[in-house]
Tab-separated table of C-alpha atoms in Angstrom:
chain	number	residue	atom	x	y	z
D	1	UNK	CA	87.230	120.347	162.828
D	2	UNK	CA	85.633	123.683	163.765
D	3	UNK	CA	88.981	124.974	165.057
D	4	UNK	CA	90.632	124.079	161.762
D	5	UNK	CA	87.914	125.912	159.796
D	6	UNK	CA	88.243	129.013	161.989
D	7	UNK	CA	92.035	128.963	161.641
D	8	UNK	CA	91.776	128.599	157.864
D	9	UNK	CA	89.256	131.428	157.680
D	10	UNK	CA	91.518	133.720	159.703
D	11	UNK	CA	94.500	132.750	157.543
D	12	UNK	CA	92.641	133.571	154.304
D	13	UNK	CA	91.479	136.918	155.641
D	14	UNK	CA	94.971	137.748	156.899
D	15	UNK	CA	96.661	136.795	153.643
D	16	UNK	CA	94.226	138.851	151.559
D	17	UNK	CA	95.120	142.174	153.176
D	18	UNK	CA	98.444	143.956	153.645
D	19	UNK	CA	98.876	147.203	155.531
D	20	UNK	CA	102.382	148.502	156.080
D	21	UNK	CA	104.226	151.727	156.877
D	22	UNK	CA	107.934	152.342	156.370
D	23	UNK	CA	110.458	155.139	155.878
D	24	UNK	CA	112.019	155.709	152.476
D	25	UNK	CA	115.429	157.443	152.480
D	26	UNK	CA	116.070	160.018	149.795
D	27	UNK	CA	117.516	158.729	146.493
D	28	UNK	CA	116.710	155.134	147.386
D	29	UNK	CA	114.346	152.382	146.268
D	30	UNK	CA	112.290	149.951	148.304
D	31	UNK	CA	110.109	147.139	146.978
D	32	UNK	CA	107.517	144.791	148.422
D	33	UNK	CA	106.775	141.423	146.843
D	34	UNK	CA	103.754	139.177	147.139
D	35	UNK	CA	102.513	136.044	145.387
D	36	UNK	CA	98.922	136.281	144.175
D	37	UNK	CA	96.708	133.737	142.419
D	38	UNK	CA	95.261	134.026	138.920
D	39	UNK	CA	92.176	136.162	138.160
D	40	UNK	CA	92.289	137.966	141.523
D	41	UNK	CA	91.264	141.588	141.999
D	42	UNK	CA	93.957	143.649	143.717
D	43	UNK	CA	93.270	147.126	145.124
D	44	UNK	CA	95.425	149.450	147.122
D	45	UNK	CA	95.812	152.884	148.635
D	46	UNK	CA	99.065	154.698	149.244
D	47	UNK	CA	100.164	157.932	150.881
D	48	UNK	CA	103.619	159.487	150.731
D	49	UNK	CA	104.687	162.240	153.106
D	50	UNK	CA	105.750	165.364	151.258
D	51	UNK	CA	109.325	166.595	151.338
D	52	UNK	CA	110.693	169.679	149.535
D	53	UNK	CA	112.606	169.031	146.305
D	54	UNK	CA	111.805	165.328	146.473
D	55	UNK	CA	109.874	163.271	143.962
D	56	UNK	CA	108.663	159.737	144.687
D	57	UNK	CA	107.676	157.344	141.914
D	58	UNK	CA	105.482	154.274	142.336
D	59	UNK	CA	105.599	151.264	140.011
D	60	UNK	CA	103.869	147.871	140.206
D	61	UNK	CA	105.188	145.081	137.986
D	62	UNK	CA	104.966	141.306	137.617
D	63	UNK	CA	107.867	138.858	137.367
D	64	UNK	CA	108.074	139.448	133.597
D	65	UNK	CA	108.528	143.182	134.059
D	66	UNK	CA	105.073	144.154	132.762
D	67	UNK	CA	103.944	147.428	134.314
D	68	UNK	CA	100.530	147.070	135.968
D	69	UNK	CA	100.484	150.527	137.543
D	70	UNK	CA	102.838	153.480	137.407
D	71	UNK	CA	102.681	156.927	138.975
D	72	UNK	CA	105.343	159.610	138.897
D	73	UNK	CA	105.585	162.106	141.741
D	74	UNK	CA	103.134	160.005	143.739
D	75	UNK	CA	101.735	161.581	146.889
D	76	UNK	CA	98.365	159.960	147.562
D	77	UNK	CA	96.108	157.758	145.495
D	78	UNK	CA	94.568	154.400	144.709
D	79	UNK	CA	95.244	151.614	142.239
D	80	UNK	CA	93.504	148.463	141.081
D	81	UNK	CA	94.245	145.627	138.679
D	82	UNK	CA	93.284	141.998	138.067
D	83	UNK	CA	95.972	139.337	137.875
D	84	UNK	CA	96.182	137.341	134.650
D	85	UNK	CA	98.190	134.470	136.096
D	86	UNK	CA	99.662	133.202	139.349
D	87	UNK	CA	102.769	135.304	139.740
D	88	UNK	CA	105.052	137.291	142.008
D	89	UNK	CA	104.078	140.969	141.997
D	90	UNK	CA	106.367	143.780	143.070
D	91	UNK	CA	105.395	147.203	144.435
D	92	UNK	CA	108.303	149.656	144.311
D	93	UNK	CA	108.688	153.178	145.688
D	94	UNK	CA	111.665	155.202	144.428
D	95	UNK	CA	112.714	158.541	145.878
D	96	UNK	CA	114.660	161.092	143.843
D	97	UNK	CA	116.053	164.418	145.012
D	98	UNK	CA	118.874	166.718	143.831
D	99	UNK	CA	119.609	167.635	147.461
D	100	UNK	CA	121.557	164.444	148.147
D	101	UNK	CA	121.417	161.850	150.885
D	102	UNK	CA	121.366	163.168	154.441
D	103	UNK	CA	120.041	166.618	153.585
D	104	UNK	CA	116.371	165.619	153.279
D	105	UNK	CA	114.441	163.685	155.948
D	106	UNK	CA	113.157	160.213	155.124
D	107	UNK	CA	109.668	159.995	153.669
D	108	UNK	CA	106.943	158.045	155.423
D	109	UNK	CA	105.155	155.590	153.113
D	110	UNK	CA	101.745	154.162	154.029
D	111	UNK	CA	100.539	151.296	151.857
D	112	UNK	CA	97.279	149.383	152.222
D	113	UNK	CA	96.786	146.509	149.757
D	114	UNK	CA	93.851	144.129	149.498
D	115	UNK	CA	93.115	141.272	147.146
D	116	UNK	CA	90.470	138.665	146.655
D	117	UNK	CA	87.399	138.945	148.872
D	118	UNK	CA	88.792	141.889	150.854
D	119	UNK	CA	89.311	143.912	147.676
D	120	UNK	CA	85.675	143.806	146.599
D	121	UNK	CA	83.424	146.749	147.411
D	122	UNK	CA	80.305	144.981	148.654
D	123	UNK	CA	78.574	148.265	149.455
D	124	UNK	CA	78.771	149.224	145.788
D	125	UNK	CA	77.629	145.739	144.759
D	126	UNK	CA	74.647	146.031	147.105
D	127	UNK	CA	73.668	149.373	145.551
D	128	UNK	CA	73.989	148.125	141.979
D	129	UNK	CA	72.195	144.814	142.537
D	130	UNK	CA	69.855	146.193	145.225
D	131	UNK	CA	70.773	143.544	147.753
D	132	UNK	CA	69.633	143.393	151.352
D	133	UNK	CA	72.221	143.335	154.167
D	134	UNK	CA	71.715	139.595	154.701
D	135	UNK	CA	72.139	138.948	150.977
D	136	UNK	CA	75.347	140.989	150.996
D	137	UNK	CA	76.736	138.890	153.841
D	138	UNK	CA	75.752	135.722	152.011
D	139	UNK	CA	77.511	136.993	148.887
D	140	UNK	CA	80.602	137.753	150.943
D	141	UNK	CA	80.568	134.275	152.502
D	142	UNK	CA	80.053	132.712	149.073
D	143	UNK	CA	83.053	134.553	147.671
D	144	UNK	CA	85.106	133.630	150.728
D	145	UNK	CA	84.154	129.958	150.368
D	146	UNK	CA	85.091	130.051	146.685
D	147	UNK	CA	88.431	131.609	147.616
D	148	UNK	CA	89.113	128.831	150.143
D	149	UNK	CA	88.171	126.143	147.590
D	150	UNK	CA	90.494	127.729	145.042
D	151	UNK	CA	93.300	127.781	147.599
D	152	UNK	CA	92.759	124.091	148.330
D	153	UNK	CA	92.710	123.311	144.607
D	154	UNK	CA	95.951	125.245	144.097
D	155	UNK	CA	97.638	123.475	147.022
D	156	UNK	CA	96.499	120.116	145.650
D	157	UNK	CA	97.883	121.000	142.229
D	158	UNK	CA	101.202	122.083	143.743
D	159	UNK	CA	101.328	118.859	145.737
D	160	UNK	CA	100.771	116.806	142.573
D	161	UNK	CA	103.464	118.772	140.744
D	162	UNK	CA	105.915	118.265	143.599
D	163	UNK	CA	105.089	114.549	143.750
D	164	UNK	CA	105.639	114.196	139.990
D	165	UNK	CA	108.925	116.079	140.327
D	166	UNK	CA	110.048	113.836	143.176
D	167	UNK	CA	109.118	110.679	141.261
D	168	UNK	CA	110.916	111.935	138.161
D	169	UNK	CA	113.985	112.828	140.234
D	170	UNK	CA	113.979	109.429	141.954
D	171	UNK	CA	113.763	107.683	138.581
D	172	UNK	CA	116.671	109.696	137.211
D	173	UNK	CA	118.738	109.005	140.325
D	174	UNK	CA	117.999	105.275	139.979
D	175	UNK	CA	119.037	105.236	136.318
D	176	UNK	CA	122.155	107.241	137.096
D	177	UNK	CA	123.048	104.826	139.927
D	178	UNK	CA	122.620	101.821	137.625
D	179	UNK	CA	124.708	103.534	134.934
D	180	UNK	CA	127.418	104.365	137.504
D	181	UNK	CA	127.508	100.756	138.743
D	182	UNK	CA	127.777	99.470	135.185
D	183	UNK	CA	130.645	101.878	134.537
D	184	UNK	CA	132.434	100.785	137.707
D	185	UNK	CA	131.941	97.092	136.910
D	186	UNK	CA	133.172	97.669	133.353
D	187	UNK	CA	136.192	99.624	134.615
D	188	UNK	CA	137.033	96.946	137.205
D	189	UNK	CA	136.744	94.208	134.546
D	190	UNK	CA	139.005	96.152	132.184
D	191	UNK	CA	141.572	96.659	134.944
D	192	UNK	CA	141.589	92.898	135.711
D	193	UNK	CA	142.180	91.964	132.062
D	194	UNK	CA	144.746	94.741	131.611
D	195	UNK	CA	146.730	93.682	134.679
D	196	UNK	CA	146.487	90.034	133.614
D	197	UNK	CA	147.976	90.867	130.204
D	198	UNK	CA	150.593	93.077	131.850
D	199	UNK	CA	151.738	90.372	134.240
D	200	UNK	CA	151.755	87.803	131.418
D	201	UNK	CA	153.894	90.140	129.336
D	202	UNK	CA	156.334	90.444	132.239
D	203	UNK	CA	156.163	86.651	132.654
D	204	UNK	CA	155.111	87.048	136.259
D	205	UNK	CA	152.153	84.712	135.761
D	206	UNK	CA	151.373	81.991	133.285
C-alpha cells in the first residue's frame, strides 16, 4: 500500500510540471498540448534565444480557440492563467523572418510550465498569511492531497461515463442484432412463399 501511495505521489508531482527545450526553425510553428483539469492554476516561464531579423510569437489557446495568453516578439517572460474547464490546452511558438529558411540559425526555446500544487507560490502565501515553515509544508501536503482526491474523483467519473457508454453500445448492438435477425427471417419467409408461387405457376409443384 505504501509503495502505491509513493508511486501515486511521484506521478502527481511529475504530471504537474513540464520543462522542455527544443529548437524552432525559422518561419515555422511548433505547439505543445496538455490536458489539464478544471479550476487549476497554470504558470509558466519561457525564454527564446535571440536571432537577427527574427520575431517569435507565443500564443496559448484552449480547444475552442480562446486565447489565454498571447505575446508578440516574445523573448523572455512569464504567464499565468486558471482553467475554466477540463480541456486540451495548446502552447504555440511561431517564428517569422524575412531572411528565409536556411539563412537564420534555429532558435532555442526553453519552456517551464507548472500547474496545480507546483504552480502555487508557497513562499508568497507564507508571507501574506504569516505561516511558519511547518504550517507551509502542511498547507502544501493538504493541497497535494486535495489534488490526488480530485484526480481519483475524475478517474471515477470517467470510468462511469465509459461504463455507461459501453452499456449503451451493447444495448444498441443487441437491438440491431435482433432487428437484423427479424429482417433475415422475414426475407427468408418471403423467398419461400415467392418460390412456392413461382413453382406453382410453372406447374412444377402442386
